[in-house]
Coordinates of C-alpha atoms in Angstrom, one line a residue:
X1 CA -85.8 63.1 111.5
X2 CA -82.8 62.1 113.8
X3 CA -82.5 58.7 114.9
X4 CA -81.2 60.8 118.8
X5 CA -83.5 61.6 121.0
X6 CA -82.8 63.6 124.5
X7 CA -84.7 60.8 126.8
X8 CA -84.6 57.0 125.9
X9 CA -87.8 55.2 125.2
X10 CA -88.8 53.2 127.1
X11 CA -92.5 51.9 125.6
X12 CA -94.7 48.9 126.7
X13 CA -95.8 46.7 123.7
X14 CA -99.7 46.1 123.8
X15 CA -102.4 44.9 121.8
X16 CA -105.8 47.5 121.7
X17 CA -108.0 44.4 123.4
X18 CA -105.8 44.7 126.3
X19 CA -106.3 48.3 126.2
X20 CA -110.0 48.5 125.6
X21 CA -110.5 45.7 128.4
X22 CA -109.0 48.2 131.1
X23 CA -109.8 50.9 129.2
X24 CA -107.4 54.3 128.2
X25 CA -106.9 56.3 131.2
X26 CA -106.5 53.1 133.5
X27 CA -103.8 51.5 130.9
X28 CA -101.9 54.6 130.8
X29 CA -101.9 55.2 134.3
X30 CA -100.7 51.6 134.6
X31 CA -98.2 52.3 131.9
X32 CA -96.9 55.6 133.3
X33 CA -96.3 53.9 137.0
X34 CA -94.5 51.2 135.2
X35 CA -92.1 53.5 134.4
X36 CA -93.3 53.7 130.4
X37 CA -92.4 56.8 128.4
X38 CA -94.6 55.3 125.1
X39 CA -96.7 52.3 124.2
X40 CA -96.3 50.5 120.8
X41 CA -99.9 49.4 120.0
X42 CA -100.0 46.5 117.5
X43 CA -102.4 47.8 115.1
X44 CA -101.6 45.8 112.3
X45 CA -101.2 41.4 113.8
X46 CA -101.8 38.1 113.1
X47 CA -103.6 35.5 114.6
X48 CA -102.9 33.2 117.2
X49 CA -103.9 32.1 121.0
X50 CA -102.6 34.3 123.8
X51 CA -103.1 33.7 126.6
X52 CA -103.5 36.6 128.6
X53 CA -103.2 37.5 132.4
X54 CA -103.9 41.2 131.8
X55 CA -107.3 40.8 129.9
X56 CA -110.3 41.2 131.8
X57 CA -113.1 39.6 131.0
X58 CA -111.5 36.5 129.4
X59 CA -108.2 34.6 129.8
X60 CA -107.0 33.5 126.1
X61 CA -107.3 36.1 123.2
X62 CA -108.0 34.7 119.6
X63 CA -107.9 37.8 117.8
X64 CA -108.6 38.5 114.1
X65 CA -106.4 37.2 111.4
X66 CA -104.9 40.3 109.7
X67 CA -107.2 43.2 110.9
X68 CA -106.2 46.2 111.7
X69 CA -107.7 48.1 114.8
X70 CA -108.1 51.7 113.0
X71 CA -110.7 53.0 110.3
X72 CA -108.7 52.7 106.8
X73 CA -109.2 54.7 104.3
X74 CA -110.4 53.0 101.2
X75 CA -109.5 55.1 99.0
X76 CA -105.7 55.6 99.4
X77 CA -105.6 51.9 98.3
X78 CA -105.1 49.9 94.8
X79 CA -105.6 45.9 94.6
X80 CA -105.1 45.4 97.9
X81 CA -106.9 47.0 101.1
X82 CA -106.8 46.2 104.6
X83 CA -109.7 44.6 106.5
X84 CA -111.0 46.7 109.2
X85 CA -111.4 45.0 112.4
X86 CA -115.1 44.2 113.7
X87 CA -115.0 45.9 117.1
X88 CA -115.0 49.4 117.0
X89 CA -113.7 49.8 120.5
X90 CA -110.2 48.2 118.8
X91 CA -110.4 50.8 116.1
X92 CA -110.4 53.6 118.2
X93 CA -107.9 52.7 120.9
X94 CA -105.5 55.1 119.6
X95 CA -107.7 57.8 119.5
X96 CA -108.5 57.3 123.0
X97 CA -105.0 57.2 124.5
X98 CA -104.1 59.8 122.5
X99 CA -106.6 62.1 124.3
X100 CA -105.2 60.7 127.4
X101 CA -101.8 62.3 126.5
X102 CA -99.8 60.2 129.1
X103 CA -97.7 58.0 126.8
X104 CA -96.0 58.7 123.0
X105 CA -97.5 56.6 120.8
X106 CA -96.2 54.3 118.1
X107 CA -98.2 51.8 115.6
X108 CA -96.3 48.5 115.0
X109 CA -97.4 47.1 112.1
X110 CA -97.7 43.5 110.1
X111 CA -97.1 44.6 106.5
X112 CA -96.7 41.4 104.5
X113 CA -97.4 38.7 106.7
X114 CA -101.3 38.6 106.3
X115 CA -103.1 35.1 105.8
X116 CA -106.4 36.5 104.8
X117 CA -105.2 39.0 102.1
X118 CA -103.0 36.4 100.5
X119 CA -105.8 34.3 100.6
X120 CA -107.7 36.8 98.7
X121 CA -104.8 37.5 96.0
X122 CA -102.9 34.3 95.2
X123 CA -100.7 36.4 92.7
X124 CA -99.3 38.2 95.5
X125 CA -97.9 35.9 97.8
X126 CA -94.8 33.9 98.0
X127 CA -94.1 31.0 96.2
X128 CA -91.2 27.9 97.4
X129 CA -89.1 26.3 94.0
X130 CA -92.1 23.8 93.6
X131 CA -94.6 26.5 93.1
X132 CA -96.3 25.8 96.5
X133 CA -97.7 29.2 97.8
X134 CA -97.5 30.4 101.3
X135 CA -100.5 32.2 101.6
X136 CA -99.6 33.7 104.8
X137 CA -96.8 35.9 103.2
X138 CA -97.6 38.9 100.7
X139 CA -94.6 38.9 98.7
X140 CA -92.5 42.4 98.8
X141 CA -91.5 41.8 95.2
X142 CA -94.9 42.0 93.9
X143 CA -96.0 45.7 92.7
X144 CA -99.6 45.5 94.6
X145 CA -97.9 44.5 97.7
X146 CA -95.5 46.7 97.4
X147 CA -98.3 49.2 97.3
X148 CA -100.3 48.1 99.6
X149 CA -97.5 48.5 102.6
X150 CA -96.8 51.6 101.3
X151 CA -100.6 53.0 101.2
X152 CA -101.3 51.6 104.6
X153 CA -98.0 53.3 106.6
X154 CA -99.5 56.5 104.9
X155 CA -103.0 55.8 106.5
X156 CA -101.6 55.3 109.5
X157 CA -99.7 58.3 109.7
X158 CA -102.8 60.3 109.9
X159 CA -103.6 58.7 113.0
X160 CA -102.3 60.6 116.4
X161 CA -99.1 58.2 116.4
X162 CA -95.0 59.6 117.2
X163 CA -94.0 56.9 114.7
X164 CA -94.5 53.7 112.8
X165 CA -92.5 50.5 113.6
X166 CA -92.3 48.2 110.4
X167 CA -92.9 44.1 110.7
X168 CA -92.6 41.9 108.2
X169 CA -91.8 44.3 105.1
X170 CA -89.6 41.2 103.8
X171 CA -90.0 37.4 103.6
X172 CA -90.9 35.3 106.3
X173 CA -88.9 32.4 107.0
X174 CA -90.0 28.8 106.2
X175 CA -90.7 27.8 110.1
X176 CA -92.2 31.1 111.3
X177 CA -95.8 32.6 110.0
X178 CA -98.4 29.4 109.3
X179 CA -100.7 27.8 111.7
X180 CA -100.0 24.0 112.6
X181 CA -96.7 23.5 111.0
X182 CA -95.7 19.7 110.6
X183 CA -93.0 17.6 109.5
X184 CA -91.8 14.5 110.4
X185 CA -88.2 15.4 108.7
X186 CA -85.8 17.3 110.9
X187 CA -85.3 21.0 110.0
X188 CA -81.9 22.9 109.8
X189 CA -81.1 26.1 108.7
X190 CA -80.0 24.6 105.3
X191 CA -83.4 22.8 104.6
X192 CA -84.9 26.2 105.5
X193 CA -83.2 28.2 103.6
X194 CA -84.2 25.9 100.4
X195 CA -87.1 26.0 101.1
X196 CA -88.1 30.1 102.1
X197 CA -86.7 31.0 98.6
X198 CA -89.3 32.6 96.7
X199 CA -89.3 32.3 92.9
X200 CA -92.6 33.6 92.3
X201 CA -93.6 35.2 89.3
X202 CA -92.1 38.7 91.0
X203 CA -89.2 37.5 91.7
X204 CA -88.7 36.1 88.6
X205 CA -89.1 39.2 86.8
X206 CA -86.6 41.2 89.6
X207 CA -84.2 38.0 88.9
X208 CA -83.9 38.4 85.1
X209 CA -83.9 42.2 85.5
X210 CA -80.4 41.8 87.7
X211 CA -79.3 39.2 84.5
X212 CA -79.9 35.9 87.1
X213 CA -81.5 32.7 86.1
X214 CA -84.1 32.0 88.5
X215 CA -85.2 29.2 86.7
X216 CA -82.1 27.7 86.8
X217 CA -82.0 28.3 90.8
X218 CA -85.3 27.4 91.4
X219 CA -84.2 23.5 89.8
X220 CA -81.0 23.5 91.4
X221 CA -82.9 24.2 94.9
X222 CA -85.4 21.0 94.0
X223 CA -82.9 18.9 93.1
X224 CA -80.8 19.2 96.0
X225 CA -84.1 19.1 98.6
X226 CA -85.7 16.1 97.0
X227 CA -82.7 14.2 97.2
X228 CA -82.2 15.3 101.1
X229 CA -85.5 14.1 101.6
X230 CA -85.2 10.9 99.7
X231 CA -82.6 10.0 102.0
X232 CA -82.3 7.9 105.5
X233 CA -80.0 10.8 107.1
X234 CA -80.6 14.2 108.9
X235 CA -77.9 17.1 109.0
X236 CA -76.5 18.0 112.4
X237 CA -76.9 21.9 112.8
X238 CA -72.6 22.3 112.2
X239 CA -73.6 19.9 109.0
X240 CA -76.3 21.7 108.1
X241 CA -74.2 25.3 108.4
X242 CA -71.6 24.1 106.5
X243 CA -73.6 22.7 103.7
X244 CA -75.1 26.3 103.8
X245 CA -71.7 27.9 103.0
X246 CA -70.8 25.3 101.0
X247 CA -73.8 26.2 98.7
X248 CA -73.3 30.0 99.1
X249 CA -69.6 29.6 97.4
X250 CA -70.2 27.0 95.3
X251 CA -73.4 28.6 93.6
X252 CA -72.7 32.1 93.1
X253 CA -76.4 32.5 91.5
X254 CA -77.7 31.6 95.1
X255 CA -75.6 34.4 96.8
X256 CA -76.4 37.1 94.0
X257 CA -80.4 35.7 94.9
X258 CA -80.4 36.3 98.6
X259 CA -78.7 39.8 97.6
X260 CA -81.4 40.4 95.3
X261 CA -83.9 40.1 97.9
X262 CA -81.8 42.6 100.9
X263 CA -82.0 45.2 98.3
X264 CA -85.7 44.3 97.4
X265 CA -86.5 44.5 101.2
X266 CA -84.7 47.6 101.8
X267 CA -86.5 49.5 98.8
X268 CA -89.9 49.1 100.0
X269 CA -88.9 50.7 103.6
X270 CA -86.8 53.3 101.9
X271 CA -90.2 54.2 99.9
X272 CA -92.6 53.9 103.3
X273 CA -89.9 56.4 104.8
X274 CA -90.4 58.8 101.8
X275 CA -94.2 58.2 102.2
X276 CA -94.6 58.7 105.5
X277 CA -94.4 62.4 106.8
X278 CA -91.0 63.5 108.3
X279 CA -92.1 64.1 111.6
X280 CA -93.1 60.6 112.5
X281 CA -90.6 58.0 113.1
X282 CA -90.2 55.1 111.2
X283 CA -88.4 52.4 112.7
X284 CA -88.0 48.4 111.3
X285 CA -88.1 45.3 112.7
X286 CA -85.9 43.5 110.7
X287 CA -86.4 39.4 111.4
X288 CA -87.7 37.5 114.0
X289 CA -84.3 35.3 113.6
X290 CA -81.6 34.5 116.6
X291 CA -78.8 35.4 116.3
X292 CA -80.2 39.0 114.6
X293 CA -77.3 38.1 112.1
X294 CA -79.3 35.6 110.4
X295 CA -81.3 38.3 109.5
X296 CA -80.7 37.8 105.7
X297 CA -83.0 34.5 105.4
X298 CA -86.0 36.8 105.1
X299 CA -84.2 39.4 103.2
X300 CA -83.4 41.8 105.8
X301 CA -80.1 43.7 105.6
X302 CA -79.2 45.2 108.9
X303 CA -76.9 48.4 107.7
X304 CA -79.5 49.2 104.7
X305 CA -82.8 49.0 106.6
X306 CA -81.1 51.2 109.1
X307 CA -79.8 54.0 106.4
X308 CA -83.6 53.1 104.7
X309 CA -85.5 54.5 107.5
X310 CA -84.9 55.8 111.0
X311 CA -83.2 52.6 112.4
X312 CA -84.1 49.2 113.3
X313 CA -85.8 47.9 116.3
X314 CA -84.4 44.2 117.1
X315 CA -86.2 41.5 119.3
X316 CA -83.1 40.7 121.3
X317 CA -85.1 37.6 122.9
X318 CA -82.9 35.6 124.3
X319 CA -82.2 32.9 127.1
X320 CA -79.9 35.2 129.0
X321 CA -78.2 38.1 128.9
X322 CA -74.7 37.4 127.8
X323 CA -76.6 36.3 124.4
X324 CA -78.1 39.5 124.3
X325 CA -74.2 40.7 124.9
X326 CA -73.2 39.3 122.3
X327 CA -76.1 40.1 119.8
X328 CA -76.0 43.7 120.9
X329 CA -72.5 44.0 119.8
X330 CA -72.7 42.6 116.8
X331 CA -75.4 43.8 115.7
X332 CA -74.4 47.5 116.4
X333 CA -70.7 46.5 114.6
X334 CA -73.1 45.9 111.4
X335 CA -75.3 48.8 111.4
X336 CA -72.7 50.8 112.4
X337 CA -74.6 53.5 114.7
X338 CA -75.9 52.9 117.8
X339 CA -78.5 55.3 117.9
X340 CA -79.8 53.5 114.9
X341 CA -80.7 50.7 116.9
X342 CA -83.4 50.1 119.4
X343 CA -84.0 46.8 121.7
X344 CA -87.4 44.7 122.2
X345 CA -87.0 42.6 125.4
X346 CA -89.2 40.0 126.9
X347 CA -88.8 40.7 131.0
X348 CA -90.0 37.3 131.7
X349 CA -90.6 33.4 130.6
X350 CA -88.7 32.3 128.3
X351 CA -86.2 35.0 128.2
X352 CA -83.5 36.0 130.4
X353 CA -83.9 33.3 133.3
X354 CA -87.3 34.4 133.1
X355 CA -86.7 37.4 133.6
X356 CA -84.3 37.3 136.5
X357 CA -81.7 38.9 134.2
X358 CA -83.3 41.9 132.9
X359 CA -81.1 44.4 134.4
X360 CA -77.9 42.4 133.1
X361 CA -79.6 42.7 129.4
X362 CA -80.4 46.4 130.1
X363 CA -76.6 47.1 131.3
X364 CA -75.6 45.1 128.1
X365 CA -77.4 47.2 126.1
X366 CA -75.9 50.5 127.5
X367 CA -72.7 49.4 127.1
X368 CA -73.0 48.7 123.6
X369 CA -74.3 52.1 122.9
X370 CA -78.1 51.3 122.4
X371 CA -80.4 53.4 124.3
X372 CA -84.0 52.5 123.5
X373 CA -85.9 49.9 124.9
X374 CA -89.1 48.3 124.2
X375 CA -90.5 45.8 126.4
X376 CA -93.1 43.2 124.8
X377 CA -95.9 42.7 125.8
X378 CA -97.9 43.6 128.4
X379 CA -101.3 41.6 128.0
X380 CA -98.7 38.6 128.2
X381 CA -97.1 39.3 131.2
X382 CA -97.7 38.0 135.0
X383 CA -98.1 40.8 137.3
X384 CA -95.5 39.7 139.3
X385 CA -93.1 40.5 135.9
X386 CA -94.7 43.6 135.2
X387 CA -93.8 45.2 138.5
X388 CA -90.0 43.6 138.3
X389 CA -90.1 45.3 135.3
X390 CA -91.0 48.3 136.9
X391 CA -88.6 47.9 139.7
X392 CA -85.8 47.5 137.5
X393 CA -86.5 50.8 135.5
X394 CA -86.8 52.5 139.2
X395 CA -83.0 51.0 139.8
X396 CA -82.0 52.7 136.0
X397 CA -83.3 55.7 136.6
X398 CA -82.4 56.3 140.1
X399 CA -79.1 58.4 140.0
X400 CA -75.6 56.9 141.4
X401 CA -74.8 59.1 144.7
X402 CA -71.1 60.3 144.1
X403 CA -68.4 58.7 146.0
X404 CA -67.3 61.1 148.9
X405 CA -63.7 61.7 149.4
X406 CA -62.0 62.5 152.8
X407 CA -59.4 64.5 152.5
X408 CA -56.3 64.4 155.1

């Protein structure tokens, strides 16, 4: 399928509670006066706390950790199966708009970052340079996860969906995916870099496959954290970078690790592509990391994922718009095709002066050749946002009258 299609998207992220709380035909109508071409329904989450101005009934969402709102097929599935969410008004959300026929619909999906299932297989998940597991991460390098993101984009394609958009196929980074994270030692992107590494049994095997000594990593990554946190001093963040590179040059095993895991990464959406039927879409997110450059701490290369599947979809969330600028650009300098990337925005708090520069991001975008937009999320939003939002996708689409001329 080709990543260039006639009309942008334009699709409104939304959870199914939101949905089912309004129900199908109301949130579509909502969605089409917006100015929505598509909605991207998270099928596949996480939990948390939202707190939501668009949910009626209640005002802050806990929703189920790891379930996904659709009726899996047990049997396309090995070790590891999804668990099917409780309400079966979330499981059939997509049914329902689909009948509705207003909107194109996509499935964004949590592949490996699922509490409950690592809880339920230990083997699976990823392990730090001490052996401490982070349950909350499913581990690409393990065959059974590997599987199970593979059997579950193939369920999903049976569903009445345009296309698939990928979360967390890779490793999540050490301060992003666990409940109540606490320290009392100052992070920087060196510390976290240490300590996201996986050396689980997995990556182990994929290590000495590719002729590196993980073991030998794994100790050289204790050695240098223990003694950082044995000692009365915190980096700077410019101290912290540099000790980053310093590392990267200085231990070429580390370097050929982190490569190790982009091309790990970019195999298992290469094989969801292959699995998924050719007339779906299937687009990435490839890190929840700002700048999108840092993209490689969770194993995410930005040119392969893009070549892998359809393209990559990038949460350009950011405090204004001349970040986003600069993102864009570089970003589309290292896929190298625009119409292999897509945008998420957030039109309000915290991004873009809370949202007072969402037409800025949008003309940044344009000019750097992306077309796509997604806009996240609308059970979060005020509805004061929502219709800026709408307003400003009014001012887009409403065509510039030509200059007139006068002639002598």
């Amino acid at each position: 399928m080709s990543a260039v299609h006639s009309t942008p998207l334009r699709s409104l992220y939304v959870h199914p509670w939101d949905v089912a709380s309004h129900g199908a035909r109301e949130f579509a109508a909502q969605a089409s006066a917006l100015g929505m071409t598509g909605a991207t329904l998270v099928l596949s989450g996480h939990g948390g706390q939202f707190l939501s101005p668009q949910h009626r009934g209640s005002r802050v969402v806990f929703p189920e950790d790891g379930a996904v709102c659709f009726e899996p097929d047990p049997r396309g599935y090995g070790e590891i199966a999804p668990l099917a969410h409780s309400d079966p008004a979330l499981r059939h959300v997509v049914d329902d708009l689909a009948a509705d026929a207003r909107l194109q619909l996509r499935a964004r999906i949590a592949l490996l970052h699922n509490r409950p299932l690592g809880a339920r297989h230990p083997l699976h998940v990823a392990r730090n340079a001490w052996g401490d597991a982070y349950v909350h991460n499913l581990c690409p390098s393990s065959p059974a996860a590997f599987e199970y993101a593979l059997a579950l984009c193939a369920d999903l394609a049976r569903l009445p969906l345009r296309g698939l958009v990928l979360e967390t196929p890779n490793w999540l980074p050490y301060a992003h995916g666990h409940r109540h994270e606490f320290a009392q030692a100052r992070g920087n992107l060196w510390l976290e870099t240490l300590l996201g590494l996986c050396f689980c049994s997995h990556c182990r095997r994929l290590a000495g496959d590719a002729d590196l000594d993980a073991d030998a990593l794994a100790a050289r990554v204790r050695a240098r954290t223990d003694a950082y946190l044995a000692a009365p001093v915190d980096a700077a963040p410019d101290q912290a970078a540099a000790w980053l590179m310093a590392d990267l040059l200085e231990l070429p095993q580390l370097a050929a690790y982190l490569q190790l895991r982009r091309k790990r990464v970019a195999e298992v959406v290469a094989a969801i592509r292959a699995r998924v039927p050719r007339d779906r879409e299937v687009w990435t997110i490839p890190t929840a990391q700002r700048p999108t450059a840092n993209a490689w701490l969770e194993g995410s290369h930005l040119a392969a994922l893009a070549r892998a599947c359809d393209g990559v979809e990038v949460p350009f969330y950011e405090p204004d718009a001349a970040r986003v600028a600069g993102d864009a650009f570089d970003t589309v300098q290292r896929v190298g095709d625009p119409a292999r990337v897509r945008a998420i925005l957030r039109p309000g708090p915290p991004d873009l002066g809370d949202g007072a520069e969402l037409g800025a991001a949008l003309a940044a975008l344009q000019a750097a050749g992306i077309g796509g937009v997604s806009f996240h999320h609308y059970g979060l939003l005020r509805p004061d946002r929502l219709q800026a939002l709408a307003a400003q996708l009014r001012t887009e689409a409403t065509p510039v009258a030509p200059r007139q001329t006068r002639y002598a």
